[in-house]
XYZ file of C-alpha atoms in Angstrom:
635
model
C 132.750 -117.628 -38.209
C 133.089 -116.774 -41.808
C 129.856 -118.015 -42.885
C 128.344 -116.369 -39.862
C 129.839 -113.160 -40.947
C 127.756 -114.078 -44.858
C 124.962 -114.619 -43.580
C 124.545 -111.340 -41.642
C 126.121 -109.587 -44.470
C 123.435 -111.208 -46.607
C 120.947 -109.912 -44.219
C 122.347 -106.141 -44.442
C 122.517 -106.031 -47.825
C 118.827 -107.141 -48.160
C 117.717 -105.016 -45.252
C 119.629 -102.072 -47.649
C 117.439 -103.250 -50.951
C 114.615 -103.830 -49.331
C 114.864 -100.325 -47.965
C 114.934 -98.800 -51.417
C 110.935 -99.955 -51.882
C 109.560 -97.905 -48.374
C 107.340 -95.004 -49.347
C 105.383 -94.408 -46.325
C 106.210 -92.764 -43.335
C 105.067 -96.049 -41.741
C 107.921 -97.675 -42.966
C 109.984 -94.890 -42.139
C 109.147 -95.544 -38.334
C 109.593 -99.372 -39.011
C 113.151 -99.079 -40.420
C 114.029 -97.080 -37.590
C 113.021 -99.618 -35.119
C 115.337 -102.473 -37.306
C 118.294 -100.135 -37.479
C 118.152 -99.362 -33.663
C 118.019 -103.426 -32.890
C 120.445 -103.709 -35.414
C 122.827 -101.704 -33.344
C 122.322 -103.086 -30.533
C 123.587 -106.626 -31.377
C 126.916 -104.186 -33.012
C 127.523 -103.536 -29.732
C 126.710 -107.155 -27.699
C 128.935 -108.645 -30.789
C 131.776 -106.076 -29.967
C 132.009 -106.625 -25.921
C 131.832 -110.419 -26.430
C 134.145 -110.608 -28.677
C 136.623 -107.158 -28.489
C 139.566 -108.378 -26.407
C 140.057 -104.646 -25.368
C 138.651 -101.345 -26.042
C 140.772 -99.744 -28.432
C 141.843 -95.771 -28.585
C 139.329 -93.372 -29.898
C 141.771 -92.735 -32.319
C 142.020 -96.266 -33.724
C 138.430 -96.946 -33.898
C 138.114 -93.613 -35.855
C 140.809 -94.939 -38.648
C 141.274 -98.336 -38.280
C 139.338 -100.647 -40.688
C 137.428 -103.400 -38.135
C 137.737 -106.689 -37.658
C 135.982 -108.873 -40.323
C 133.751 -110.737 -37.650
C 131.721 -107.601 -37.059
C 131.343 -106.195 -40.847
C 127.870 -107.113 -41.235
C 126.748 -105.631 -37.684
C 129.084 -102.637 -38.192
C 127.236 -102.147 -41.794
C 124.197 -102.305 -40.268
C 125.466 -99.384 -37.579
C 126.920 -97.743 -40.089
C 123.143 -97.678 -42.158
C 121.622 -95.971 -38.930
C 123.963 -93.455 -38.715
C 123.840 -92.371 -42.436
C 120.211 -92.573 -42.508
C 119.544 -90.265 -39.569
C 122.117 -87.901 -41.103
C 120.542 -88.397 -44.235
C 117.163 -87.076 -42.611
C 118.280 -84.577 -40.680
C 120.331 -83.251 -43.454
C 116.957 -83.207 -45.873
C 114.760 -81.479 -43.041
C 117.523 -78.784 -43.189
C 117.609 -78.167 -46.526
C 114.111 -79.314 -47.559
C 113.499 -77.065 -50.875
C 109.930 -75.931 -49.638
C 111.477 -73.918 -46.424
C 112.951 -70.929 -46.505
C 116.769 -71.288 -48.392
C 119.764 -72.133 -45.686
C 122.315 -69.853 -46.042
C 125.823 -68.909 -44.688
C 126.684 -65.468 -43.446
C 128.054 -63.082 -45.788
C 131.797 -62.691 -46.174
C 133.268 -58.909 -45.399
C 134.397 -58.903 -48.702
C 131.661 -60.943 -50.460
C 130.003 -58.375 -52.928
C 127.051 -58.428 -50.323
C 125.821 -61.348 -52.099
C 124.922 -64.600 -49.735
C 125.830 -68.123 -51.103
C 122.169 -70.207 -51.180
C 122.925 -73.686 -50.519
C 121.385 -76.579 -53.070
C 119.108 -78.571 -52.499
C 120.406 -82.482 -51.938
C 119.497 -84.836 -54.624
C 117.053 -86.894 -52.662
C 116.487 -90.414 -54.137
C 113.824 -91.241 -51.797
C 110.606 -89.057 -50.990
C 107.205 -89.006 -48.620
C 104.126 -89.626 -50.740
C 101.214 -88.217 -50.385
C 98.113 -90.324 -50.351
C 96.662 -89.120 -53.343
C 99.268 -90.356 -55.212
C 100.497 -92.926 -53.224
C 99.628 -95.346 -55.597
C 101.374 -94.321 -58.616
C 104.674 -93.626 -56.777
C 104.120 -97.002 -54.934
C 104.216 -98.123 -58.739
C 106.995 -96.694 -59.393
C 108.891 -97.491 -56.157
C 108.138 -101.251 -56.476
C 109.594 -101.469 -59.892
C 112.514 -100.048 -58.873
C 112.621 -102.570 -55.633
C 111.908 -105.872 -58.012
C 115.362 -104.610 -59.788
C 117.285 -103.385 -57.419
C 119.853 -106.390 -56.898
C 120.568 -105.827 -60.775
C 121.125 -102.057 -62.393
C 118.723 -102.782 -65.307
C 115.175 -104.762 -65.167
C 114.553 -107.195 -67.843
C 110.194 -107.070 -67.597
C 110.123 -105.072 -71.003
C 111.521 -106.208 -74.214
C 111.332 -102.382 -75.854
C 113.128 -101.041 -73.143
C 115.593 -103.951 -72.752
C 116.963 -103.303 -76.367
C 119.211 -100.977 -75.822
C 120.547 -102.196 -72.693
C 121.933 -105.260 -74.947
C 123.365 -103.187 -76.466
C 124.976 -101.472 -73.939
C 126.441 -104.497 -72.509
C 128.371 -104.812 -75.416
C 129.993 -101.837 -74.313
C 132.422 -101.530 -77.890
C 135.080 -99.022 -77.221
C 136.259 -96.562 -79.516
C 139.470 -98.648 -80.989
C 137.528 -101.881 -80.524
C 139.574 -103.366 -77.938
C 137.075 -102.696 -75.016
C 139.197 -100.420 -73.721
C 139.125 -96.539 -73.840
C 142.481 -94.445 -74.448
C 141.027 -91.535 -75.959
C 138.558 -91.266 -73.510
C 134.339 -91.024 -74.637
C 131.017 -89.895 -73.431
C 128.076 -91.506 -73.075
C 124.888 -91.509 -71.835
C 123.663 -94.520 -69.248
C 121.553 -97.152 -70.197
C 118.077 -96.528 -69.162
C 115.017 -99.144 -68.764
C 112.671 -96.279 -69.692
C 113.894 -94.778 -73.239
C 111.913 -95.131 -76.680
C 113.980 -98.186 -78.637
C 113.810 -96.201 -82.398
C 115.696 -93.305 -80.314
C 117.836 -95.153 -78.271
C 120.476 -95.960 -81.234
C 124.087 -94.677 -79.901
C 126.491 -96.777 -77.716
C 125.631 -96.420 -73.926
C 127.215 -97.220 -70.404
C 126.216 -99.699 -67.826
C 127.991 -99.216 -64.489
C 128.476 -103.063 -64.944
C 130.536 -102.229 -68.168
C 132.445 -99.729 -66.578
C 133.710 -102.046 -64.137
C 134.252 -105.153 -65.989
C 136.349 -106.966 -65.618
C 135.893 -106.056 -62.007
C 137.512 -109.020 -60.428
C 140.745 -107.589 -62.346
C 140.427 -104.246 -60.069
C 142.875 -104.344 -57.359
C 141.902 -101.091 -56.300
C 139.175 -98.235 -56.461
C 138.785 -94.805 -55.185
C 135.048 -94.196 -55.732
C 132.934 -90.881 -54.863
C 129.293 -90.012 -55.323
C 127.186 -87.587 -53.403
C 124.123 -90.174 -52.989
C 125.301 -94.056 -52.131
C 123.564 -97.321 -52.055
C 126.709 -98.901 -49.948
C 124.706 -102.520 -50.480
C 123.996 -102.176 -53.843
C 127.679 -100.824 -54.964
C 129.358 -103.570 -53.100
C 128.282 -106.247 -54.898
C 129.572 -104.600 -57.951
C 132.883 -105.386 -56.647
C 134.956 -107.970 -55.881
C 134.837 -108.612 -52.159
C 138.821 -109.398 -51.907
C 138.780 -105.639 -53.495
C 140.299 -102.666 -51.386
C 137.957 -99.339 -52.005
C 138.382 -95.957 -50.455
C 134.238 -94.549 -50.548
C 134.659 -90.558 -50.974
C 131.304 -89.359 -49.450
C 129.326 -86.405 -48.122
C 129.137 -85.856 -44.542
C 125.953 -84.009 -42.752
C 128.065 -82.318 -40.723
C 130.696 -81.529 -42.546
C 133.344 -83.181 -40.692
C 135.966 -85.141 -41.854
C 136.276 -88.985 -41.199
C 137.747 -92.029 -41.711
C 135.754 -95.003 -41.153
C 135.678 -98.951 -42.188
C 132.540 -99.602 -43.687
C 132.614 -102.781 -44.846
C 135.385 -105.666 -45.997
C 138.149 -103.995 -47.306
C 135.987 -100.633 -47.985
C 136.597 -97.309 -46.103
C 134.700 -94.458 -45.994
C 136.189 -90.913 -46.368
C 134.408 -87.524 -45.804
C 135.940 -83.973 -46.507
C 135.775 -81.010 -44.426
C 132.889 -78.064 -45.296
C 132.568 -75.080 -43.594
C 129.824 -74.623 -40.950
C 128.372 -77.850 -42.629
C 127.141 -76.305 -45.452
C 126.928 -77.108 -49.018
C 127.640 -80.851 -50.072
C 130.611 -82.965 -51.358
C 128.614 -83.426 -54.585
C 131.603 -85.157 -56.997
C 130.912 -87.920 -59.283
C 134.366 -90.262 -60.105
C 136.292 -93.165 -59.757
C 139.779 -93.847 -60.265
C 139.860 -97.638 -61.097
C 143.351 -99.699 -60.632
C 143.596 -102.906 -62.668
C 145.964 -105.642 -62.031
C 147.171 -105.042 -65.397
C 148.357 -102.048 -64.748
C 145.702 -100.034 -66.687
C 144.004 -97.132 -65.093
C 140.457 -96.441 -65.598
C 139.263 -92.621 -64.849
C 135.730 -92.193 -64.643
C 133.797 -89.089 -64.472
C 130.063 -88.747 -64.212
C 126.657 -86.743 -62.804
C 125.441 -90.122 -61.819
C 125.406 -90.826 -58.302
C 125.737 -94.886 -56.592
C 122.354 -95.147 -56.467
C 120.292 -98.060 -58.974
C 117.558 -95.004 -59.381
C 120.659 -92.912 -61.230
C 121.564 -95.896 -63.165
C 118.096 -96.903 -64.224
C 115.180 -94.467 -64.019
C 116.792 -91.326 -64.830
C 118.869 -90.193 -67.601
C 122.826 -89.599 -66.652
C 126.058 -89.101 -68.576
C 129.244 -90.764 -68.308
C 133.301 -89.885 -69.360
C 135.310 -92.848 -69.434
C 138.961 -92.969 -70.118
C 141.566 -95.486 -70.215
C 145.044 -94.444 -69.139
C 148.206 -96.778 -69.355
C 151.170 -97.191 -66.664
C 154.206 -96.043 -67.618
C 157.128 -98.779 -68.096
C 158.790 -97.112 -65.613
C 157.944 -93.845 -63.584
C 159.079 -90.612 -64.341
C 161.181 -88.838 -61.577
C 161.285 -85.437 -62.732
C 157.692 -83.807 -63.706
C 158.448 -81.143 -66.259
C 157.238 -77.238 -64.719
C 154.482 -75.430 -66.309
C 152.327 -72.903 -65.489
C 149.209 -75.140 -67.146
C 147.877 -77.842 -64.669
C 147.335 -81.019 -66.358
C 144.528 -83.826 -65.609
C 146.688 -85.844 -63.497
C 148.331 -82.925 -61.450
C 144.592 -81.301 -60.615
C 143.580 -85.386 -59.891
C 146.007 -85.412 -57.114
C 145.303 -81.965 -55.862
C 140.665 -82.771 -55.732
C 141.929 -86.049 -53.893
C 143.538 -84.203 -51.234
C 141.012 -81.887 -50.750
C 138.347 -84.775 -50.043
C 140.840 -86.224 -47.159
C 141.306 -89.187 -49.486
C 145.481 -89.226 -48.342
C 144.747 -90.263 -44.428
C 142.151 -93.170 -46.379
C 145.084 -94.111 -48.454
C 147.629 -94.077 -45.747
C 145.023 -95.971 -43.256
C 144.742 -98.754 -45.993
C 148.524 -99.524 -46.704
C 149.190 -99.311 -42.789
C 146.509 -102.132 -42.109
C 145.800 -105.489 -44.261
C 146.846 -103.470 -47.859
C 150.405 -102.328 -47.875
C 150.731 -103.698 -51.709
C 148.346 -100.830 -53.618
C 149.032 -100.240 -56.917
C 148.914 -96.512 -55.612
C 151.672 -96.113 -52.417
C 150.893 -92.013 -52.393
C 149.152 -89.600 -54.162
C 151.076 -88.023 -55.985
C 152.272 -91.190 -57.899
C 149.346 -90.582 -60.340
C 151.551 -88.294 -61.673
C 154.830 -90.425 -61.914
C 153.201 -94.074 -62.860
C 150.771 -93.677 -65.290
C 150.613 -92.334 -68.980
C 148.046 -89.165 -69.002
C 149.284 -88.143 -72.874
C 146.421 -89.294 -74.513
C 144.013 -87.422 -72.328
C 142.561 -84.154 -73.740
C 139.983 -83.702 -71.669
C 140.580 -80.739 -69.051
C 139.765 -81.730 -65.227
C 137.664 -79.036 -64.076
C 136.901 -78.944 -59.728
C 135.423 -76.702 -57.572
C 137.006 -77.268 -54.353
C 134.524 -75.906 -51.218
C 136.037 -73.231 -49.420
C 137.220 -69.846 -49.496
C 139.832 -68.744 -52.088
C 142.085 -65.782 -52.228
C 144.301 -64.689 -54.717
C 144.825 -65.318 -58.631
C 147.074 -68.234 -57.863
C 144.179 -70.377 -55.460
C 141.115 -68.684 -57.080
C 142.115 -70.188 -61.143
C 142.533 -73.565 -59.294
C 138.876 -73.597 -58.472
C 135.072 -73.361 -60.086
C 134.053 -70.832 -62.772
C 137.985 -69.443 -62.934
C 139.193 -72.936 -62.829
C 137.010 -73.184 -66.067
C 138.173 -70.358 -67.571
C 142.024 -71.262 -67.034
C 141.218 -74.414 -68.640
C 139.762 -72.784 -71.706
C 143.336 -70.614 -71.865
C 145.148 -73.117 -72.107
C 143.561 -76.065 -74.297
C 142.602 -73.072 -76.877
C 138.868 -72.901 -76.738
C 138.466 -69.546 -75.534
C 136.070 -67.127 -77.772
C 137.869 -66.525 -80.885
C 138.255 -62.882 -82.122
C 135.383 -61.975 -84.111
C 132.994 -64.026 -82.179
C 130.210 -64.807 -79.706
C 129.395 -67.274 -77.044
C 125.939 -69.082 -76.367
C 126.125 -70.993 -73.444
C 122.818 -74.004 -73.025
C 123.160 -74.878 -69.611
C 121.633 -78.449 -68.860
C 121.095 -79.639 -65.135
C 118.755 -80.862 -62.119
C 119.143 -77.675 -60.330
C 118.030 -73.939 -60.504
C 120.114 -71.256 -58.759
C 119.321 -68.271 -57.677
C 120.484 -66.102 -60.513
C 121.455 -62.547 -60.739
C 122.450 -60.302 -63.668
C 126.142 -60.132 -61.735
C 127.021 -63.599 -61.099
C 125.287 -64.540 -64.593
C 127.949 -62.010 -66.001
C 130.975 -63.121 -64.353
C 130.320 -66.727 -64.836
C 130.039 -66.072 -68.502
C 133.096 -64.167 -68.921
C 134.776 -67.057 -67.605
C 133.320 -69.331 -69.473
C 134.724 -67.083 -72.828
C 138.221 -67.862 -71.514
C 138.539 -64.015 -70.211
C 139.815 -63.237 -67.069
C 137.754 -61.656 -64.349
C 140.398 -59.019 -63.439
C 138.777 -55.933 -65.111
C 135.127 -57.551 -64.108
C 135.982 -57.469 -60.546
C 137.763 -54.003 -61.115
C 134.189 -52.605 -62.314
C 132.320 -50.439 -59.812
C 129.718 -52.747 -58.437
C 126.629 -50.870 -59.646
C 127.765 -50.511 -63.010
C 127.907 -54.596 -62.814
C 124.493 -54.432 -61.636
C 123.336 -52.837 -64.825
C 124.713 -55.048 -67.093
C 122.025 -56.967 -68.860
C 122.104 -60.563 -68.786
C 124.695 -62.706 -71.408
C 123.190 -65.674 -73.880
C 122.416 -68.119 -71.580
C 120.228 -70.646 -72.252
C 118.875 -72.419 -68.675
C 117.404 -76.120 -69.942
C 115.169 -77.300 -67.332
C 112.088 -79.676 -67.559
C 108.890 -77.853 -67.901
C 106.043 -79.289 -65.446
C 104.285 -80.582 -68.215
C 107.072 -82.400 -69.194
C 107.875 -83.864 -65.803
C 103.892 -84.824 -65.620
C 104.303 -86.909 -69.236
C 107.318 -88.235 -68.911
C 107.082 -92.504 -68.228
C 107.103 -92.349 -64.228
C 105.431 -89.187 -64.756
C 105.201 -86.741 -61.275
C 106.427 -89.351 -58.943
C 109.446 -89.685 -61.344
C 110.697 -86.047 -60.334
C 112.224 -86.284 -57.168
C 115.879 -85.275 -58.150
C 114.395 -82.053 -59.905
C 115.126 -79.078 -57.660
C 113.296 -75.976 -58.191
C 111.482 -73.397 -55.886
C 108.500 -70.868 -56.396
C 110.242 -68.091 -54.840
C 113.073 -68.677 -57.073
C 111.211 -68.505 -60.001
C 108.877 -65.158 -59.233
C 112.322 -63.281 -57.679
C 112.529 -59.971 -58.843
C 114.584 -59.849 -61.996
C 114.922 -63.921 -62.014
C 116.143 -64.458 -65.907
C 112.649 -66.372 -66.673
C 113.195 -65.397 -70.303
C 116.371 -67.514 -70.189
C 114.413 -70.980 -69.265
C 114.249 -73.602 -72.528
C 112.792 -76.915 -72.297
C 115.339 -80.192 -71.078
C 114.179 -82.815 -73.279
C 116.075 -85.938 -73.760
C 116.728 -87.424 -77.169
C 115.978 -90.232 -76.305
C 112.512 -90.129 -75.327
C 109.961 -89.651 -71.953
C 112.538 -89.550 -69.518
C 113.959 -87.144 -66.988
C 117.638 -86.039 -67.344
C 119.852 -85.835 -64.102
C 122.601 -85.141 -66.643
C 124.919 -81.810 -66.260
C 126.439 -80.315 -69.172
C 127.695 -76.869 -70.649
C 127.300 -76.759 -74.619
C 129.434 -73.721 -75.299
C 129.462 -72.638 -79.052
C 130.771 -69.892 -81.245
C 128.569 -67.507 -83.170
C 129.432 -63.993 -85.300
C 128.751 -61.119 -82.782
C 125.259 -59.397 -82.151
C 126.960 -56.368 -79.813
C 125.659 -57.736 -76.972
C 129.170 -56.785 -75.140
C 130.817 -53.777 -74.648
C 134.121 -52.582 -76.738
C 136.648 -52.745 -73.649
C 135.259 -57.077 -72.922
C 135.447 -57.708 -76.153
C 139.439 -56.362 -76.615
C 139.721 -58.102 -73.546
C 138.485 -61.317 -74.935
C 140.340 -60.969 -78.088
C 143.813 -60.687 -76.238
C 143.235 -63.426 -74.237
C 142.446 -65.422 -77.735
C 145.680 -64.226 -78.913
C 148.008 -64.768 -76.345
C 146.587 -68.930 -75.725
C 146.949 -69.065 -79.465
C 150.667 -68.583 -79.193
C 151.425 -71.427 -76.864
C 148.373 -73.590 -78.126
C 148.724 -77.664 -77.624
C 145.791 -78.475 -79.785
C 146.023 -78.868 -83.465
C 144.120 -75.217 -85.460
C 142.100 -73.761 -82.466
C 140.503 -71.353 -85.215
C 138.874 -75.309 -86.046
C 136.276 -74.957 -82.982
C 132.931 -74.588 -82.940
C 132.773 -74.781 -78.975
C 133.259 -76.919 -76.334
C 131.524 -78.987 -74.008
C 131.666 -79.548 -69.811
C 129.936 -82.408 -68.154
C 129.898 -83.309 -64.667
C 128.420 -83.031 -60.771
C 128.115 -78.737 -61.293
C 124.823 -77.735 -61.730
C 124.389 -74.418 -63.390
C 124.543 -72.424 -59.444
C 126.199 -70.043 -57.780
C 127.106 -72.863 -55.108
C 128.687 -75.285 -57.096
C 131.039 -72.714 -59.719
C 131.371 -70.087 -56.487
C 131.240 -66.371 -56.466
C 133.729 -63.986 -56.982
C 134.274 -60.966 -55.041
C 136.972 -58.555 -53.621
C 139.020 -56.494 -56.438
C 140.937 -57.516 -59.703
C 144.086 -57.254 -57.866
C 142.901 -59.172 -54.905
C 140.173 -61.539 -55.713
C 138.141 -64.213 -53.398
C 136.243 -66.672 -54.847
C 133.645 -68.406 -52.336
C 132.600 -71.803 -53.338
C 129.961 -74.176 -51.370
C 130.139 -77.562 -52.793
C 132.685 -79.938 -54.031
C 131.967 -80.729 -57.774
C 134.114 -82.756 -60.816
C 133.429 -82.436 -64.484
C 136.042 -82.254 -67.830
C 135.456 -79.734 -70.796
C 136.673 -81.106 -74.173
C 137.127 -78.583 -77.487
C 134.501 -79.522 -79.894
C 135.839 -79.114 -83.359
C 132.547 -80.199 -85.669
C 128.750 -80.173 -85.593
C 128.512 -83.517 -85.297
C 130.388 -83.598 -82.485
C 128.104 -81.164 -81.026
C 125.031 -82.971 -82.316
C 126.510 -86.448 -81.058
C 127.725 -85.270 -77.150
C 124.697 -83.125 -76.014
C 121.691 -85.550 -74.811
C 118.844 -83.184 -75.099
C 116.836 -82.180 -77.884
C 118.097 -79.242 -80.037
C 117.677 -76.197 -80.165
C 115.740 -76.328 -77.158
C 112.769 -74.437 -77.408
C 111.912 -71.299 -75.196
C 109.464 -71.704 -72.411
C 106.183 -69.866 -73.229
C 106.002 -67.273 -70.669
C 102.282 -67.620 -69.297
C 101.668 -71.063 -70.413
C 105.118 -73.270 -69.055
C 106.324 -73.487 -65.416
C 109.717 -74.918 -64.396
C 108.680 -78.321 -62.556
C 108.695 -77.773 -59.156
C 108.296 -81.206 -56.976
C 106.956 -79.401 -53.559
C 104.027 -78.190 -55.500
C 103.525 -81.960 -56.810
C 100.527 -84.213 -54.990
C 103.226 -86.812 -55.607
C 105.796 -85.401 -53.034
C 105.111 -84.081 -49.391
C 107.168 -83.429 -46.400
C 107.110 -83.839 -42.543
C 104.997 -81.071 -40.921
């Protein structure tokens, strides 16, 4: 039975790679046909072998039986892929945007929802055949992260499999950020140390446990990362929004959180990963499970090594500041990632490093963490307590109280990196900004709304590849599928098009998936008015008093990096009064913010080219794939 169970494992696993290479909508029908037969045989392997039925509740949380993993993976593929489509023909970027009704009290503003990062695309037959290029070297790879065809491009993934850490132990207690290894990048620029996903996990037969959560998953391709005697709750996004509990494969469940109306997407990037050492590895990222993210595209990785305590603490110290661990427990909740936990220890597990939740907080070491944990939890938020637990004002809390909010005397300039353009206004620009100075909202919010109309738009810089760029980068157009912007974004009346700069990596030709705020400090060019800038400068004052950090006046900025893209739906928006505020957020999303105290810590952190030059009004375009002969959709 056992080697039964391998071989059709075997074969779902390579019907999942094999998948990864289908560009035509052929194959499309063809893998629909397989998946259907597949399921089929599920259920002629469950009535011949099921001694009873068991309660709908059961088969909703109960891991199954080991005899039918490989046909219930196989199930398991039709049902995500049909979700999957359906989900993409909703929100396909070239229809008009979905959106949720307005709130009573949302500052008659409407939430657009993003795009979904698809990894896969229809080609069109004009450019079938370089995509079909592209496609098939991805395939030939796909049962290892990184090819091995080119020596240039193979240079620097030695050396990231090296992985050094940054006290030399292979270990990471201070916690660092890198950018992945990539098969694509120019060697003479690809010099600094890099992550593999293979690193990350290594030694990963010493991981007796993983909570792991990307928005995009290649289930097939993640599993053989892992151990297979190794117990991992998959967080993942749901079409429908509904939240479930569901064995997957061996030892794996699958967890989805709840979203309202199913809209917006559970978008977070982590993984919390237990060693039988003890050790806990944290692991934040904007790269999804997918070999494309780990490969083809340019993503960037926080890794951080955290040690269990001796013995657990059994009083936790109060505070009004919310530390990493603390906000850990509180995003795992959210995602319904308890009931997973609970459903694991009750059957085959009951000896997990992590019994509840909340012992993240009692059993392990967080001290040497400076990195703030910054969420935005989907949902509607009310009141100052919720609404600083959450997106933009969760940011700006976070700023408070490590320090880094805008000194006295000076300036922020925010350069905004990501895949994804929002639909911007002059008001959300504004409050997002004023967050991101470490200033609270209150008086914002308390400003008549047409007077926040007026306000011209902050120092933002929006990085986002240019359409030339996209078109000479190495997998050139057909490369650009996880770029997401619209035409009728760009030519909306009063869209910031003087904000847009060009995303270039440092390293090279290739695309970056990467998200990251650079936030730095500059003298003041009275760009804000006298009562936001008091404002600012009290808020300085007062964090300054009870600061944690060693000589805040030290910073030049700071940095975030994580699943938000710069948009209204992944940082929410704010509305209601400064007594009463509500803060609507659409998608679940994970980054940290660190203080940066140098320029070379500025220069060494961001992965695109500085300073990014300004798009040529006229002459450059943001890139925008539905106008590409390398991308078309169903009729």
């Amino acid at each position: 039975m056992a080697d039964d169970m391998d071989d059709e494992l075997a074969k779902a696993i390579q019907a999942s790679l094999e998948e990864t290479s289908s560009v035509a909508d052929t194959e499309e029908a063809r893998f629909e046909a397989e998946l259907q037969a597949a399921i089929e045989e599920s259920k002629k392997a469950l009535e011949a072998q099921a001694p009873a039925a068991p309660s709908k509740q059961a088969a909703e949380t109960a891991p199954g039986p080991v005899p039918f993993a490989a046909t219930s993976f196989l199930s398991q593929r039709a049902q995500d892929e049909r979700a999957r489509l359906e989900r993409l023909k909703r929100r396909r970027p070239d229809l008009e945007p979905t959106t949720r009704p307005a709130q009573e009290d949302s500052d008659d503003e409407i939430v657009e929802i993003e795009p979904p990062s698809a990894k896969r695309q229809h080609i069109s037959s004009s450019s079938r055949g370089v995509a079909r290029r592209a496609n098939a070297y991805a395939s030939a790879s796909s049962s290892n992260p990184i090819p091995g065809p080119s020596t240039a491009s193979n240079s620097g993934l030695r050396r990231a499999n090296a992985s050094p850490s940054n006290d030399g132990s292979g270990f990471f207690w201070d916690g660092e950020l890198r950018q992945t290894a990539n098969a694509h990048v120019e060697p003479r620029k690809d010099t600094r140390p890099l992550f593999r996903l293979t690193n990350i996990l290594a030694p990963n037969a010493e991981i007796e446990f993983a909570i792991v959560s990307a928005f995009c998953w290649n289930y097939a391709w993640v599993y053989q990362m892992f151990s297979r005697n190794t117990p991992v709750i998959a967080v993942d996004h749901s079409a429908t929004g509904d939240v479930s509990i569901k064995a997957i494969l061996p030892n794996w469940v699958r967890t989805t959180p709840f979203l309202r109306n199913g809209f917006g997407c559970m978008h977070m990037k982590f993984m919390l990963l237990f060693y039988k050492t003890g050790r806990l590895r944290v692991v934040v990222s904007t790269a999804n499970l997918v070999d494309y993210d780990w490969r083809d595209i340019e993503n960037s990785v926080w890794v951080q090594d955290v040690p269990k305590r001796a013995e657990p603490i059994t009083t936790l110290a109060k505070s009004d500041k919310e530390d990493f661990p603390s906000t850990m427990v509180r995003v795992l909740h959210a995602l319904n990632v308890a009931p997973a936990l609970v459903n694991m220890l009750r059957n085959d597990h009951p000896n997990l490093p992590l019994q509840r939740l909340e012992d993240l907080r009692t059993h392990w070491d967080f001290s040497r963490v400076k990195a703030a944990l910054v969420p935005s939890i989907a949902g509607k938020h009310e009141g100052w307590p919720k609404v600083i637990l959450t997106g933009h004002t969760r940011l700006m809390k976070s700023l408070i109280d490590m320090g880094a909010a805008t000194p006295q005397g000076k300036e922020l300039v925010l350069e905004c990196q990501g895949s994804s353009i929002g639909s911007y206004s002059s008001t959300w620009m504004n409050e997002f900004y004023r967050s991101a100075r470490g200033e609270s909202t209150q008086s914002w919010l308390d400003m008549p709304k047409g007077r926040r109309a007026k306000v011209p738009y902050p120092p933002v810089k929006i990085l986002f590849p240019t359409t030339q760029y996209v078109r000479e980068s190495v997998l050139g157009e057909a490369g650009g599928g996880t770029m997401f912007c619209r035409r009728k974004q760009w030519e909306a009346t009063n869209f910031p098009r003087d904000l847009f700069h060009q995303s270039r990596s440092k390293r090279g030709r290739v695309l970056m998936h990467s998200k990251m705020i650079l936030a730095t400090f500059r003298d003041k060019r009275g760009t804000l008015d006298n009562q936001s800038r008091a404002s600012t400068a009290s808020q300085s004052q007062s964090s300054q008093e009870d600061d944690e950090y060693e000589d805040k006046d030290s910073l030049v900025g700071w940095l975030y990096m994580g699943s938000h893209n710069f948009t209204p739906s992944a940082w929410g928006t704010l509305s209601g009064s400064g007594f009463t505020p509500t803060l609507n957020v659409t998608n679940y999303e994970l980054g940290i913010v660190i203080p940066l105290r140098t320029q070379a810590e500025v220069d060494k952190l961001t992965c695109w080219e500085r300073l990014p030059p300004k798009y040529v009004l006229g002459r450059d375009e943001p890139w925008m794939q539905t106008e590409s002969a390398a991308f078309v959709e169903d009729a």
